[in-house]
Amino acid sequence: MPTIKEIKEKNTGPQAVIKTGGKQYRVQVGDTVKIEKLLQDSREEYKVGDSVSFDMVLLKDDGTTLTLGAPTIAG
């Protein structure tokens, strides 16, 4: 398993690990992520290009500071 240092050396730019639907996803700005059964309040599916907010953030790396949740990050 790679260490955090090895992961940081391979990746550039801000990134986060989010949890939704029982799965974890590593995301960066501009990523397109396919998430099963994610619906808007109107019960419609999201379309490519829609903005989505997640409250279960497990890790945040802004390129300078790495923040790990215990279990999640507030805010």
mmCIF file of C-alpha atoms in Angstrom, residues 12-74:
data_model
loop_
_atom_site.group_PDB
_atom_site.id
_atom_site.type_symbol
_atom_site.label_atom_id
_atom_site.label_comp_id
_atom_site.label_asym_id
_atom_site.label_seq_id
_atom_site.Cartn_x
_atom_site.Cartn_y
_atom_site.Cartn_z
ATOM 1 C CA THR A 12 -0.834 17.384 -8.323
ATOM 2 C CA GLY A 13 -3.406 19.968 -7.386
ATOM 3 C CA PRO A 14 -6.095 20.050 -4.720
ATOM 4 C CA GLN A 15 -7.926 16.791 -4.099
ATOM 5 C CA ALA A 16 -10.301 15.184 -1.629
ATOM 6 C CA VAL A 17 -11.693 11.803 -0.645
ATOM 7 C CA ILE A 18 -15.476 11.792 -0.277
ATOM 8 C CA LYS A 19 -17.884 9.096 0.824
ATOM 9 C CA THR A 20 -21.340 8.617 -0.638
ATOM 10 C CA GLY A 21 -23.556 5.589 -1.114
ATOM 11 C CA GLY A 22 -21.209 3.449 0.979
ATOM 12 C CA LYS A 23 -18.287 4.033 -1.406
ATOM 13 C CA GLN A 24 -15.253 6.316 -1.304
ATOM 14 C CA TYR A 25 -14.044 8.426 -4.230
ATOM 15 C CA ARG A 26 -10.848 10.431 -4.748
ATOM 16 C CA VAL A 27 -11.793 13.607 -6.584
ATOM 17 C CA GLN A 28 -10.100 16.695 -7.993
ATOM 18 C CA VAL A 29 -11.517 19.900 -9.421
ATOM 19 C CA GLY A 30 -12.913 19.209 -12.880
ATOM 20 C CA ASP A 31 -13.316 15.446 -12.356
ATOM 21 C CA THR A 32 -16.390 13.681 -13.658
ATOM 22 C CA VAL A 33 -17.426 10.930 -11.244
ATOM 23 C CA LYS A 34 -20.134 8.357 -11.880
ATOM 24 C CA ILE A 35 -21.991 7.697 -8.620
ATOM 25 C CA GLU A 36 -24.831 5.211 -8.474
ATOM 26 C CA LYS A 37 -28.268 6.382 -7.336
ATOM 27 C CA LEU A 38 -27.361 10.022 -6.678
ATOM 28 C CA LEU A 39 -30.533 12.069 -7.171
ATOM 29 C CA GLN A 40 -31.349 15.750 -6.797
ATOM 30 C CA ASP A 41 -34.036 16.903 -4.340
ATOM 31 C CA SER A 42 -36.453 16.859 -7.265
ATOM 32 C CA ARG A 43 -35.636 13.119 -7.659
ATOM 33 C CA GLU A 44 -34.052 13.793 -11.059
ATOM 34 C CA GLU A 45 -30.627 12.449 -11.927
ATOM 35 C CA TYR A 46 -27.747 14.882 -12.085
ATOM 36 C CA LYS A 47 -26.397 15.712 -15.528
ATOM 37 C CA VAL A 48 -22.752 16.095 -16.560
ATOM 38 C CA GLY A 49 -21.684 19.611 -15.606
ATOM 39 C CA ASP A 50 -24.053 19.934 -12.612
ATOM 40 C CA SER A 51 -22.456 20.974 -9.304
ATOM 41 C CA VAL A 52 -22.845 18.624 -6.356
ATOM 42 C CA SER A 53 -21.904 19.162 -2.696
ATOM 43 C CA PHE A 54 -20.903 16.332 -0.353
ATOM 44 C CA ASP A 55 -20.942 16.451 3.450
ATOM 45 C CA MET A 56 -18.915 13.262 4.023
ATOM 46 C CA VAL A 57 -15.376 14.526 3.297
ATOM 47 C CA LEU A 58 -12.775 12.096 4.655
ATOM 48 C CA LEU A 59 -9.575 13.765 3.405
ATOM 49 C CA LYS A 60 -8.743 17.151 1.944
ATOM 50 C CA ASP A 61 -5.441 18.145 0.345
ATOM 51 C CA ASP A 62 -5.209 21.732 -0.863
ATOM 52 C CA GLY A 63 -1.695 21.240 -2.198
ATOM 53 C CA THR A 64 -0.107 22.655 0.961
ATOM 54 C CA THR A 65 -2.014 21.133 3.877
ATOM 55 C CA LEU A 66 -3.329 17.577 4.180
ATOM 56 C CA THR A 67 -6.359 17.263 6.482
ATOM 57 C CA LEU A 68 -7.642 13.864 7.610
ATOM 58 C CA GLY A 69 -11.120 13.481 9.073
ATOM 59 C CA ALA A 70 -11.903 11.693 12.315
ATOM 60 C CA PRO A 71 -14.026 10.344 10.677
ATOM 61 C CA THR A 72 -15.053 13.391 8.577
ATOM 62 C CA ILE A 73 -13.886 16.966 8.096
ATOM 63 C CA ALA A 74 -16.203 19.706 9.366
#
